[in-house]
Amino acid sequence: VQLQASGGGLVQPGGSLRLSCAASGGPFSDYTMGWFRQAPGEERKFVAATTSSGRNTYYGDSLQGRFTITRDKGKNTMALQMNDLKPEDTANYYCAANRDSKTTGWGMILSRVEYWGQGTLVTVSS
């Protein structure tokens, strides 16, 4: 199983970026897919997730409204649209997947993630 993340880069405050994650190597019909991020010196934190059906989406603290997660089930891909980016959004962003049964009522838990993609760096700076 592989998760391939892409789309990071340098953006000015107030700008937008779109991250993508493509899953391969296994059936993902009952898997939640999502994103975590990790800033230097900090722990990895939950950002957003969407369940296999796409009906349920979850966001980390204070991110809903600026971030939007979407999923194309037929292609096993997921995207994170990030708008109005702030310097504090600077981090490595990791796509992640686990079975829906491991997803809580408010999102994904770090210890329950079954698959990780490589990080993609997002830098918000003027």
mmCIF file with all atom_site columns, C-alpha atoms in Angstrom:
data_model
loop_
_atom_site.group_PDB
_atom_site.id
_atom_site.type_symbol
_atom_site.label_atom_id
_atom_site.label_alt_id
_atom_site.label_comp_id
_atom_site.label_asym_id
_atom_site.label_entity_id
_atom_site.label_seq_id
_atom_site.pdbx_PDB_ins_code
_atom_site.Cartn_x
_atom_site.Cartn_y
_atom_site.Cartn_z
_atom_site.occupancy
_atom_site.B_iso_or_equiv
_atom_site.pdbx_formal_charge
_atom_site.auth_seq_id
_atom_site.auth_comp_id
_atom_site.auth_asym_id
_atom_site.auth_atom_id
_atom_site.pdbx_PDB_model_num
ATOM 1   C CA . VAL A 1 1   ? 0.000   0.000  0.000  1.00 0.00 ? 1   VAL A CA 1
ATOM 2   C CA . GLN A 1 2   ? 1.323   3.401  -0.942 1.00 0.00 ? 2   GLN A CA 1
ATOM 3   C CA . LEU A 1 3   ? 0.120   6.917  -0.363 1.00 0.00 ? 3   LEU A CA 1
ATOM 4   C CA . GLN A 1 4   ? 1.716   9.537  -2.582 1.00 0.00 ? 4   GLN A CA 1
ATOM 5   C CA . ALA A 1 5   ? 1.353   13.146 -1.505 1.00 0.00 ? 5   ALA A CA 1
ATOM 6   C CA . SER A 1 6   ? 2.042   16.170 -3.659 1.00 0.00 ? 6   SER A CA 1
ATOM 7   C CA . GLY A 1 7   ? 1.320   19.868 -3.969 1.00 0.00 ? 7   GLY A CA 1
ATOM 8   C CA . GLY A 1 8   ? 3.354   21.521 -1.243 1.00 0.00 ? 8   GLY A CA 1
ATOM 9   C CA . GLY A 1 9   ? 5.364   24.667 -1.785 1.00 0.00 ? 9   GLY A CA 1
ATOM 10  C CA . LEU A 1 10  ? 6.003   28.242 -0.760 1.00 0.00 ? 10  LEU A CA 1
ATOM 11  C CA . VAL A 1 11  ? 3.051   30.607 -0.573 1.00 0.00 ? 11  VAL A CA 1
ATOM 12  C CA . GLN A 1 12  ? 2.524   34.076 0.824  1.00 0.00 ? 12  GLN A CA 1
ATOM 13  C CA . PRO A 1 13  ? 0.199   34.679 3.752  1.00 0.00 ? 13  PRO A CA 1
ATOM 14  C CA . GLY A 1 14  ? -3.374  34.817 2.524  1.00 0.00 ? 14  GLY A CA 1
ATOM 15  C CA . GLY A 1 15  ? -2.589  32.583 -0.403 1.00 0.00 ? 15  GLY A CA 1
ATOM 16  C CA . SER A 1 16  ? -3.878  29.127 -1.330 1.00 0.00 ? 16  SER A CA 1
ATOM 17  C CA . LEU A 1 17  ? -2.458  25.698 -1.994 1.00 0.00 ? 17  LEU A CA 1
ATOM 18  C CA . ARG A 1 18  ? -3.984  22.407 -2.990 1.00 0.00 ? 18  ARG A CA 1
ATOM 19  C CA . LEU A 1 19  ? -2.467  19.180 -1.720 1.00 0.00 ? 19  LEU A CA 1
ATOM 20  C CA . SER A 1 20  ? -3.214  15.846 -3.346 1.00 0.00 ? 20  SER A CA 1
ATOM 21  C CA . CYS A 1 21  ? -2.808  12.263 -2.186 1.00 0.00 ? 21  CYS A CA 1
ATOM 22  C CA . ALA A 1 22  ? -3.072  9.201  -4.393 1.00 0.00 ? 22  ALA A CA 1
ATOM 23  C CA . ALA A 1 23  ? -3.536  5.737  -2.876 1.00 0.00 ? 23  ALA A CA 1
ATOM 24  C CA . SER A 1 24  ? -2.447  2.547  -4.574 1.00 0.00 ? 24  SER A CA 1
ATOM 25  C CA . GLY A 1 25  ? -1.813  -1.093 -3.807 1.00 0.00 ? 25  GLY A CA 1
ATOM 26  C CA . GLY A 1 26  ? -4.937  -2.059 -1.993 1.00 0.00 ? 26  GLY A CA 1
ATOM 27  C CA . PRO A 1 27  ? -8.704  -1.763 -1.722 1.00 0.00 ? 27  PRO A CA 1
ATOM 28  C CA . PHE A 1 28  ? -9.664  1.463  0.008  1.00 0.00 ? 28  PHE A CA 1
ATOM 29  C CA . SER A 1 29  ? -13.394 1.048  -0.176 1.00 0.00 ? 29  SER A CA 1
ATOM 30  C CA . ASP A 1 30  ? -13.714 1.090  3.614  1.00 0.00 ? 30  ASP A CA 1
ATOM 31  C CA . TYR A 1 31  ? -10.836 3.391  4.472  1.00 0.00 ? 31  TYR A CA 1
ATOM 32  C CA . THR A 1 32  ? -10.844 6.903  5.851  1.00 0.00 ? 32  THR A CA 1
ATOM 33  C CA . MET A 1 33  ? -8.252  9.122  4.215  1.00 0.00 ? 33  MET A CA 1
ATOM 34  C CA . GLY A 1 34  ? -6.932  12.279 5.741  1.00 0.00 ? 34  GLY A CA 1
ATOM 35  C CA . TRP A 1 35  ? -4.086  14.654 6.529  1.00 0.00 ? 35  TRP A CA 1
ATOM 36  C CA . PHE A 1 36  ? -1.863  15.361 9.468  1.00 0.00 ? 36  PHE A CA 1
ATOM 37  C CA . ARG A 1 37  ? 0.777   18.050 9.740  1.00 0.00 ? 37  ARG A CA 1
ATOM 38  C CA . GLN A 1 38  ? 3.932   18.452 11.720 1.00 0.00 ? 38  GLN A CA 1
ATOM 39  C CA . ALA A 1 39  ? 5.756   21.712 12.307 1.00 0.00 ? 39  ALA A CA 1
ATOM 40  C CA . PRO A 1 40  ? 9.417   21.743 13.414 1.00 0.00 ? 40  PRO A CA 1
ATOM 41  C CA . GLY A 1 41  ? 9.725   20.799 17.057 1.00 0.00 ? 41  GLY A CA 1
ATOM 42  C CA . GLU A 1 42  ? 6.048   19.933 17.387 1.00 0.00 ? 42  GLU A CA 1
ATOM 43  C CA . GLU A 1 43  ? 4.039   16.758 17.418 1.00 0.00 ? 43  GLU A CA 1
ATOM 44  C CA . ARG A 1 44  ? 2.112   15.569 14.402 1.00 0.00 ? 44  ARG A CA 1
ATOM 45  C CA . LYS A 1 45  ? -1.453  16.876 14.495 1.00 0.00 ? 45  LYS A CA 1
ATOM 46  C CA . PHE A 1 46  ? -4.694  16.001 12.794 1.00 0.00 ? 46  PHE A CA 1
ATOM 47  C CA . VAL A 1 47  ? -5.772  18.333 9.971  1.00 0.00 ? 47  VAL A CA 1
ATOM 48  C CA . ALA A 1 48  ? -8.709  16.832 8.102  1.00 0.00 ? 48  ALA A CA 1
ATOM 49  C CA . ALA A 1 49  ? -10.245 13.542 7.031  1.00 0.00 ? 49  ALA A CA 1
ATOM 50  C CA . THR A 1 50  ? -13.015 12.051 4.962  1.00 0.00 ? 50  THR A CA 1
ATOM 51  C CA . THR A 1 51  ? -14.552 8.621  5.400  1.00 0.00 ? 51  THR A CA 1
ATOM 52  C CA . SER A 1 52  ? -14.785 6.036  2.642  1.00 0.00 ? 52  SER A CA 1
ATOM 53  C CA . SER A 1 53  ? -18.305 7.091  1.672  1.00 0.00 ? 53  SER A CA 1
ATOM 54  C CA . GLY A 1 54  ? -17.299 10.732 1.520  1.00 0.00 ? 54  GLY A CA 1
ATOM 55  C CA . ARG A 1 55  ? -20.357 11.592 3.590  1.00 0.00 ? 55  ARG A CA 1
ATOM 56  C CA . ASN A 1 56  ? -18.412 12.409 6.745  1.00 0.00 ? 56  ASN A CA 1
ATOM 57  C CA . THR A 1 57  ? -15.645 14.975 6.897  1.00 0.00 ? 57  THR A CA 1
ATOM 58  C CA . TYR A 1 58  ? -13.687 16.123 9.914  1.00 0.00 ? 58  TYR A CA 1
ATOM 59  C CA . TYR A 1 59  ? -11.347 19.020 10.555 1.00 0.00 ? 59  TYR A CA 1
ATOM 60  C CA . GLY A 1 60  ? -8.796  19.885 13.163 1.00 0.00 ? 60  GLY A CA 1
ATOM 61  C CA . ASP A 1 61  ? -9.230  22.804 15.527 1.00 0.00 ? 61  ASP A CA 1
ATOM 62  C CA . SER A 1 62  ? -10.011 26.102 13.771 1.00 0.00 ? 62  SER A CA 1
ATOM 63  C CA . LEU A 1 63  ? -9.295  24.741 10.294 1.00 0.00 ? 63  LEU A CA 1
ATOM 64  C CA . GLN A 1 64  ? -12.796 24.296 8.958  1.00 0.00 ? 64  GLN A CA 1
ATOM 65  C CA . GLY A 1 65  ? -13.674 27.268 6.862  1.00 0.00 ? 65  GLY A CA 1
ATOM 66  C CA . ARG A 1 66  ? -10.179 27.673 5.505  1.00 0.00 ? 66  ARG A CA 1
ATOM 67  C CA . PHE A 1 67  ? -9.445  24.035 4.609  1.00 0.00 ? 67  PHE A CA 1
ATOM 68  C CA . THR A 1 68  ? -11.644 21.744 2.537  1.00 0.00 ? 68  THR A CA 1
ATOM 69  C CA . ILE A 1 69  ? -11.052 18.035 2.050  1.00 0.00 ? 69  ILE A CA 1
ATOM 70  C CA . THR A 1 70  ? -12.493 16.148 -0.908 1.00 0.00 ? 70  THR A CA 1
ATOM 71  C CA . ARG A 1 71  ? -12.218 12.617 -2.188 1.00 0.00 ? 71  ARG A CA 1
ATOM 72  C CA . ASP A 1 72  ? -12.624 10.864 -5.513 1.00 0.00 ? 72  ASP A CA 1
ATOM 73  C CA . LYS A 1 73  ? -13.505 7.316  -4.536 1.00 0.00 ? 73  LYS A CA 1
ATOM 74  C CA . GLY A 1 74  ? -13.275 5.986  -8.042 1.00 0.00 ? 74  GLY A CA 1
ATOM 75  C CA . LYS A 1 75  ? -9.667  7.115  -8.356 1.00 0.00 ? 75  LYS A CA 1
ATOM 76  C CA . ASN A 1 76  ? -8.585  6.585  -4.730 1.00 0.00 ? 76  ASN A CA 1
ATOM 77  C CA . THR A 1 77  ? -7.424  10.168 -4.561 1.00 0.00 ? 77  THR A CA 1
ATOM 78  C CA . MET A 1 78  ? -7.922  12.858 -2.001 1.00 0.00 ? 78  MET A CA 1
ATOM 79  C CA . ALA A 1 79  ? -7.292  16.582 -2.021 1.00 0.00 ? 79  ALA A CA 1
ATOM 80  C CA . LEU A 1 80  ? -6.925  19.290 0.593  1.00 0.00 ? 80  LEU A CA 1
ATOM 81  C CA . GLN A 1 81  ? -7.712  22.808 -0.541 1.00 0.00 ? 81  GLN A CA 1
ATOM 82  C CA . MET A 1 82  ? -6.100  25.314 1.804  1.00 0.00 ? 82  MET A CA 1
ATOM 83  C CA . ASN A 1 83  ? -7.140  28.949 1.599  1.00 0.00 ? 83  ASN A CA 1
ATOM 84  C CA . ASP A 1 84  ? -6.171  32.068 3.519  1.00 0.00 ? 84  ASP A CA 1
ATOM 85  C CA . LEU A 1 85  ? -2.966  30.411 4.613  1.00 0.00 ? 85  LEU A CA 1
ATOM 86  C CA . LYS A 1 86  ? -1.164  31.736 7.666  1.00 0.00 ? 86  LYS A CA 1
ATOM 87  C CA . PRO A 1 87  ? 2.466   31.433 8.760  1.00 0.00 ? 87  PRO A CA 1
ATOM 88  C CA . GLU A 1 88  ? 1.357   29.028 11.486 1.00 0.00 ? 88  GLU A CA 1
ATOM 89  C CA . ASP A 1 89  ? 0.164   26.628 8.776  1.00 0.00 ? 89  ASP A CA 1
ATOM 90  C CA . THR A 1 90  ? 3.798   26.044 7.852  1.00 0.00 ? 90  THR A CA 1
ATOM 91  C CA . ALA A 1 91  ? 4.524   22.327 8.315  1.00 0.00 ? 91  ALA A CA 1
ATOM 92  C CA . ASN A 1 92  ? 5.132   19.031 6.638  1.00 0.00 ? 92  ASN A CA 1
ATOM 93  C CA . TYR A 1 93  ? 1.767   17.653 5.609  1.00 0.00 ? 93  TYR A CA 1
ATOM 94  C CA . TYR A 1 94  ? 1.263   13.875 5.603  1.00 0.00 ? 94  TYR A CA 1
ATOM 95  C CA . CYS A 1 95  ? -1.554  11.959 4.001  1.00 0.00 ? 95  CYS A CA 1
ATOM 96  C CA . ALA A 1 96  ? -2.841  9.057  6.017  1.00 0.00 ? 96  ALA A CA 1
ATOM 97  C CA . ALA A 1 97  ? -5.335  6.219  5.849  1.00 0.00 ? 97  ALA A CA 1
ATOM 98  C CA . ASN A 1 98  ? -7.045  3.845  8.236  1.00 0.00 ? 98  ASN A CA 1
ATOM 99  C CA . ARG A 1 99  ? -10.148 1.750  8.211  1.00 0.00 ? 99  ARG A CA 1
ATOM 100 C CA . ASP A 1 100 ? -13.360 3.631  8.880  1.00 0.00 ? 100 ASP A CA 1
ATOM 101 C CA . SER A 1 101 ? -13.805 1.655  12.090 1.00 0.00 ? 101 SER A CA 1
ATOM 102 C CA . LYS A 1 102 ? -10.695 3.337  13.510 1.00 0.00 ? 102 LYS A CA 1
ATOM 103 C CA . THR A 1 103 ? -11.960 6.841  12.840 1.00 0.00 ? 103 THR A CA 1
ATOM 104 C CA . THR A 1 104 ? -13.555 8.661  15.776 1.00 0.00 ? 104 THR A CA 1
ATOM 105 C CA . GLY A 1 105 ? -16.504 11.001 15.832 1.00 0.00 ? 105 GLY A CA 1
ATOM 106 C CA . TRP A 1 106 ? -14.170 13.956 15.433 1.00 0.00 ? 106 TRP A CA 1
ATOM 107 C CA . GLY A 1 107 ? -11.534 12.552 13.078 1.00 0.00 ? 107 GLY A CA 1
ATOM 108 C CA . MET A 1 108 ? -8.428  10.432 12.823 1.00 0.00 ? 108 MET A CA 1
ATOM 109 C CA . ILE A 1 109 ? -6.200  9.539  15.740 1.00 0.00 ? 109 ILE A CA 1
ATOM 110 C CA . LEU A 1 110 ? -2.455  9.449  15.205 1.00 0.00 ? 110 LEU A CA 1
ATOM 111 C CA . SER A 1 111 ? -1.979  6.048  16.848 1.00 0.00 ? 111 SER A CA 1
ATOM 112 C CA . ARG A 1 112 ? -4.701  4.437  14.747 1.00 0.00 ? 112 ARG A CA 1
ATOM 113 C CA . VAL A 1 113 ? -3.361  5.444  11.351 1.00 0.00 ? 113 VAL A CA 1
ATOM 114 C CA . GLU A 1 114 ? -2.451  2.353  9.335  1.00 0.00 ? 114 GLU A CA 1
ATOM 115 C CA . TYR A 1 115 ? -0.754  3.891  6.324  1.00 0.00 ? 115 TYR A CA 1
ATOM 116 C CA . TRP A 1 116 ? 1.303   7.032  5.870  1.00 0.00 ? 116 TRP A CA 1
ATOM 117 C CA . GLY A 1 117 ? 2.449   8.889  2.830  1.00 0.00 ? 117 GLY A CA 1
ATOM 118 C CA . GLN A 1 118 ? 5.643   10.883 2.663  1.00 0.00 ? 118 GLN A CA 1
ATOM 119 C CA . GLY A 1 119 ? 5.422   14.478 3.798  1.00 0.00 ? 119 GLY A CA 1
ATOM 120 C CA . THR A 1 120 ? 4.974   17.427 1.522  1.00 0.00 ? 120 THR A CA 1
ATOM 121 C CA . LEU A 1 121 ? 6.297   20.724 2.833  1.00 0.00 ? 121 LEU A CA 1
ATOM 122 C CA . VAL A 1 122 ? 4.067   23.770 2.999  1.00 0.00 ? 122 VAL A CA 1
ATOM 123 C CA . THR A 1 123 ? 5.791   27.052 3.800  1.00 0.00 ? 123 THR A CA 1
ATOM 124 C CA . VAL A 1 124 ? 3.747   30.180 4.357  1.00 0.00 ? 124 VAL A CA 1
ATOM 125 C CA . SER A 1 125 ? 5.991   33.207 4.349  1.00 0.00 ? 125 SER A CA 1
ATOM 126 C CA . SER A 1 126 ? 6.306   36.629 2.812  1.00 0.00 ? 126 SER A CA 1
#
